[in-house]
């Protein structure tokens, strides 16, 4: 899949009701060494800033999960910093307050960033 296809898949999943973390993780389900339903379940509590606490953005958690599951752990921090640079923060509550970008576009951003390493 191309970068644009991954971004679009994340957007579609989000519009269909997946949380931000699930949307990012499931955009890469075909590359993960676990069943899609297991990936969906593992990512579920990380939406809305970790179980709705509006702490670390689910997009960021999703990128970290995909990296961990695919053996790209060294790339997690650079991805987080690039996400922060592109979106202004990595904390869900602050991202929502800034209103710079809707969540649907942030899941696409995260999926796009992952495409650079996968």
Backbone as JSON, one array per atom type, in Angstrom:
{
  "sequence": "XXXXXXXXXXXXXXXXXXXXXXXXXXXXXXXXXXXXXXXXXXXXXXXXXXXXXXXXXXXXXXXXXXXXXXXXXXXXXXXXXXXXXXXXXXXXXXXXXXXXXXXXXXXXXXXXXXXXXX",
  "N": [[0.82, -1.18, 0.0], [0.41, 2.28, -0.65], [1.64, 5.37, 0.81], [-0.43, 7.26, 0.82], [-2.64, 5.58, 0.61], [-2.51, 4.23, 3.05], [-2.9, 6.37, 4.8], [-5.48, 7.14, 4.04], [-6.87, 4.8, 4.68], [-6.65, 4.82, 7.47], [-8.12, 7.14, 8.04], [-10.69, 6.37, 7.14], [-11.24, 4.17, 8.81], [-11.36, 5.53, 11.26], [-13.55, 7.22, 10.82], [-15.45, 5.25, 10.73], [-15.75, 4.54, 13.32], [-13.63, 3.52, 14.83], [-11.27, 4.14, 17.44], [-8.63, 6.63, 17.78], [-6.11, 5.35, 18.18], [-6.69, 2.68, 17.44], [-7.34, 3.14, 14.75], [-4.91, 3.91, 13.6], [-3.28, 1.65, 14.14], [-4.76, -0.41, 12.88], [-4.6, 0.38, 10.25], [-2.29, -0.71, 9.5], [-2.62, -3.39, 9.81], [-2.16, -5.55, 8.11], [0.56, -5.87, 8.2], [1.24, -6.71, 10.68], [2.25, -9.09, 13.2], [0.17, -10.34, 14.5], [-3.26, -11.39, 14.9], [-5.83, -9.5, 13.23], [-8.14, -8.95, 14.83], [-7.09, -9.24, 17.38], [-5.21, -7.19, 17.4], [-6.93, -5.01, 17.2], [-8.29, -5.22, 19.65], [-6.17, -4.91, 21.52], [-5.39, -2.3, 21.0], [-7.62, -0.86, 21.72], [-7.95, 0.29, 24.47], [-6.33, 2.52, 24.31], [-7.29, 4.73, 23.09], [-8.57, 8.1, 22.82], [-6.67, 9.42, 24.33], [-5.45, 7.54, 26.14], [-7.47, 5.55, 27.5], [-9.52, 7.45, 27.61], [-8.51, 9.54, 29.15], [-7.33, 11.69, 28.06], [-4.61, 12.01, 27.84], [-1.55, 10.96, 26.56], [-1.75, 11.12, 23.09], [-3.8, 8.96, 21.16], [-3.01, 8.4, 18.56], [-0.25, 8.58, 18.66], [0.32, 6.55, 20.48], [-0.58, 4.43, 18.92], [1.26, 4.5, 16.77], [3.57, 3.75, 18.2], [2.84, 1.17, 19.02], [2.62, -0.2, 16.54], [5.26, 0.03, 15.66], [6.58, -1.42, 17.7], [5.48, -3.99, 17.35], [6.42, -4.63, 14.86], [9.12, -4.65, 15.03], [10.52, -2.24, 14.94], [11.51, -0.57, 17.0], [13.48, 1.34, 17.55], [12.78, 3.48, 16.03], [10.67, 4.77, 17.23], [10.87, 7.09, 18.95], [11.88, 9.17, 17.15], [9.65, 9.24, 15.41], [7.63, 10.1, 17.15], [8.6, 12.65, 17.76], [8.45, 13.84, 15.24], [5.68, 13.74, 14.81], [4.9, 15.48, 16.87], [6.09, 17.83, 15.95], [4.65, 18.2, 13.55], [2.01, 18.45, 14.47], [1.92, 19.96, 16.8], [1.86, 19.02, 19.43], [1.8, 16.13, 21.65], [-0.05, 15.34, 23.38], [-3.3, 14.42, 23.94], [-5.48, 16.02, 25.05], [-4.42, 18.64, 24.91], [-3.95, 18.83, 22.17], [-6.58, 18.73, 21.23], [-7.56, 21.09, 22.35], [-6.03, 23.0, 21.01], [-6.99, 22.75, 18.44], [-5.87, 22.64, 15.93], [-5.88, 20.65, 14.02], [-8.27, 18.24, 12.98], [-9.09, 15.13, 14.64], [-9.39, 13.09, 12.77], [-7.64, 13.82, 10.77], [-5.26, 13.71, 12.13], [-4.94, 10.97, 12.62], [-4.44, 10.16, 10.05], [-2.06, 11.51, 9.57], [-0.33, 10.19, 11.41], [-0.42, 7.57, 10.37], [0.72, 8.07, 7.91], [3.31, 8.9, 8.67], [4.29, 6.5, 9.7], [4.49, 5.04, 7.37], [6.84, 5.82, 6.28], [8.81, 4.3, 7.44], [8.04, 1.67, 7.29]],
  "CA": [[0.0, 0.0, 0.0], [1.13, 3.55, -0.66], [1.45, 6.25, 1.97], [-1.77, 7.85, 0.71], [-3.61, 4.52, 0.9], [-2.47, 4.0, 4.51], [-3.54, 7.54, 5.41], [-6.92, 7.06, 3.78], [-7.41, 3.69, 5.46], [-6.76, 5.29, 8.86], [-9.26, 8.08, 8.08], [-11.93, 5.6, 6.97], [-11.45, 3.42, 10.05], [-11.76, 6.49, 12.28], [-14.93, 7.62, 10.52], [-16.32, 4.1, 10.98], [-15.92, 4.35, 14.76], [-12.42, 3.12, 15.56], [-10.62, 5.27, 18.1], [-7.43, 7.06, 17.07], [-5.09, 4.3, 18.25], [-7.14, 1.57, 16.59], [-7.29, 3.56, 13.35], [-3.5, 3.85, 13.16], [-2.84, 0.25, 14.19], [-5.45, -1.22, 11.87], [-4.13, 0.77, 8.92], [-1.13, -1.56, 9.26], [-2.95, -4.75, 10.27], [-1.56, -6.53, 7.2], [2.0, -5.99, 8.48], [1.44, -7.1, 12.07], [2.35, -10.54, 13.43], [-0.95, -10.81, 15.29], [-4.54, -11.34, 14.19], [-6.44, -8.18, 13.25], [-9.04, -8.77, 15.97], [-6.26, -9.05, 18.56], [-4.66, -5.83, 17.29], [-8.04, -4.1, 17.5], [-8.54, -5.29, 21.1], [-5.03, -4.35, 22.24], [-5.37, -0.84, 20.78], [-8.86, -0.24, 22.21], [-7.87, 1.17, 25.64], [-5.39, 3.62, 24.12], [-7.97, 5.83, 22.42], [-8.96, 9.27, 23.6], [-5.6, 9.77, 25.26], [-5.31, 6.44, 27.1], [-8.72, 5.25, 28.21], [-10.32, 8.64, 27.78], [-7.9, 10.5, 30.07], [-6.8, 12.79, 27.22], [-3.16, 12.13, 28.02], [-0.85, 10.74, 25.28], [-2.64, 10.93, 21.95], [-3.93, 7.6, 20.65], [-2.23, 8.27, 17.32], [1.14, 8.35, 19.09], [0.34, 5.19, 21.03], [-0.72, 3.52, 17.78], [2.55, 4.41, 16.08], [4.48, 2.98, 19.04], [2.43, -0.24, 18.94], [3.0, -0.75, 15.23], [6.72, -0.11, 15.67], [6.94, -2.53, 18.58], [5.05, -5.26, 16.76], [7.15, -4.9, 13.61], [10.56, -4.64, 15.3], [11.09, -0.94, 14.63], [11.44, 0.2, 18.24], [14.42, 2.47, 17.52], [12.17, 4.59, 15.29], [9.53, 5.33, 17.95], [11.1, 8.47, 19.4], [11.86, 10.1, 16.02], [8.27, 9.37, 14.93], [6.92, 10.93, 18.12], [9.04, 14.03, 17.59], [7.9, 14.33, 13.97], [4.26, 13.96, 15.05], [4.82, 16.7, 17.67], [6.43, 18.93, 15.05], [3.57, 18.37, 12.57], [0.71, 18.71, 15.1], [2.03, 20.91, 17.89], [1.91, 18.39, 20.75], [1.47, 14.7, 21.6], [-1.05, 15.11, 24.43], [-4.64, 14.48, 23.37], [-6.24, 17.17, 25.53], [-3.85, 19.88, 24.37], [-4.21, 18.82, 20.73], [-7.98, 19.09, 21.03], [-7.71, 22.52, 22.69], [-5.42, 23.82, 19.95], [-7.87, 22.7, 17.29], [-5.09, 22.81, 14.71], [-6.21, 19.59, 13.07], [-9.21, 17.28, 13.56], [-8.54, 13.8, 14.92], [-9.36, 12.29, 11.54], [-6.43, 14.17, 10.03], [-4.1, 13.27, 12.91], [-4.72, 9.54, 12.37], [-3.82, 10.08, 8.72], [-0.68, 11.95, 9.77], [0.4, 9.11, 12.06], [-0.29, 6.48, 9.39], [1.69, 8.51, 6.9], [4.64, 8.85, 9.26], [4.71, 5.09, 9.77], [4.81, 4.53, 6.03], [8.23, 6.18, 5.99], [9.72, 3.28, 7.97], [7.56, 0.3, 7.02]],
  "C": [[0.87, 1.25, 0.0], [0.86, 4.33, 0.62], [0.03, 6.81, 1.97], [-2.85, 6.82, 1.02], [-3.67, 4.22, 2.4], [-3.18, 5.15, 5.24], [-5.05, 7.47, 5.24], [-7.57, 5.93, 4.58], [-7.61, 4.11, 6.92], [-7.96, 6.24, 9.01], [-10.59, 7.33, 8.03], [-12.24, 4.83, 8.26], [-11.93, 4.35, 11.17], [-13.21, 6.93, 12.06], [-15.92, 6.5, 10.81], [-16.45, 3.8, 12.47], [-14.72, 3.83, 15.52], [-11.87, 4.35, 16.27], [-9.31, 5.58, 17.37], [-6.35, 5.97, 17.05], [-5.46, 3.12, 17.35], [-7.01, 1.92, 15.11], [-5.87, 3.47, 12.81], [-3.02, 2.41, 13.1], [-3.47, -0.56, 13.07], [-5.11, -0.81, 10.44], [-2.91, -0.06, 8.51], [-1.37, -3.01, 9.66], [-2.3, -5.82, 9.4], [-0.07, -6.74, 7.45], [2.29, -6.5, 9.89], [1.46, -8.61, 12.23], [1.25, -11.1, 14.34], [-2.23, -10.68, 14.48], [-5.14, -9.94, 14.28], [-7.35, -7.95, 14.45], [-8.26, -8.59, 17.27], [-5.65, -7.65, 18.56], [-5.71, -4.8, 17.67], [-8.3, -4.06, 19.01], [-7.42, -4.66, 21.91], [-5.03, -2.83, 22.15], [-6.56, -0.13, 21.42], [-8.68, 0.68, 23.42], [-6.97, 2.39, 25.47], [-6.01, 4.8, 23.4], [-8.35, 6.92, 23.39], [-7.95, 9.57, 24.69], [-5.44, 8.79, 26.4], [-6.56, 6.34, 27.98], [-9.54, 6.5, 28.53], [-9.76, 9.7, 28.71], [-7.35, 11.73, 29.37], [-5.33, 13.07, 27.51], [-2.49, 11.88, 26.67], [-1.85, 10.39, 24.19], [-2.63, 9.47, 21.47], [-3.17, 7.37, 19.36], [-0.78, 7.93, 17.64], [1.28, 6.94, 19.66], [0.25, 4.16, 19.91], [0.57, 3.38, 17.0], [3.53, 3.56, 16.88], [4.13, 1.49, 18.99], [2.86, -0.89, 17.64], [4.51, -0.94, 15.17], [7.16, -1.29, 16.53], [6.63, -3.88, 17.97], [5.82, -5.61, 15.49], [8.66, -4.81, 13.79], [11.25, -3.33, 14.96], [11.11, -0.03, 15.86], [12.37, 1.41, 18.25], [13.81, 3.69, 16.84], [11.04, 5.29, 16.06], [9.76, 6.79, 18.33], [11.15, 9.46, 18.23], [10.45, 10.29, 15.44], [7.45, 10.27, 15.85], [7.3, 12.4, 17.92], [8.51, 14.63, 16.29], [6.41, 14.6, 14.1], [4.07, 15.26, 15.84], [5.09, 17.92, 16.79], [5.27, 19.24, 14.09], [2.26, 18.85, 13.21], [0.75, 19.65, 16.29], [2.12, 20.33, 19.28], [1.71, 16.88, 20.56], [0.44, 14.34, 22.67], [-2.43, 15.39, 23.86], [-5.39, 15.75, 23.78], [-5.74, 18.49, 24.96], [-4.06, 19.97, 22.86], [-5.65, 19.24, 20.44], [-8.22, 20.57, 21.32], [-7.15, 23.41, 21.59], [-6.31, 23.86, 18.71], [-7.17, 22.89, 15.95], [-5.53, 21.85, 13.61], [-7.24, 18.67, 13.72], [-8.55, 15.9, 13.74], [-8.42, 12.96, 13.65], [-8.12, 12.6, 10.7], [-5.17, 13.76, 10.79], [-3.86, 11.77, 12.75], [-4.07, 9.34, 11.02], [-2.35, 10.48, 8.8], [0.16, 10.82, 10.35], [0.61, 7.92, 11.1], [0.73, 6.82, 8.32], [3.12, 8.47, 7.43], [5.16, 7.42, 9.34], [5.12, 4.55, 8.41], [6.25, 4.84, 5.64], [9.22, 5.14, 6.49], [9.29, 1.85, 7.67], [7.42, 0.05, 5.52]]
}
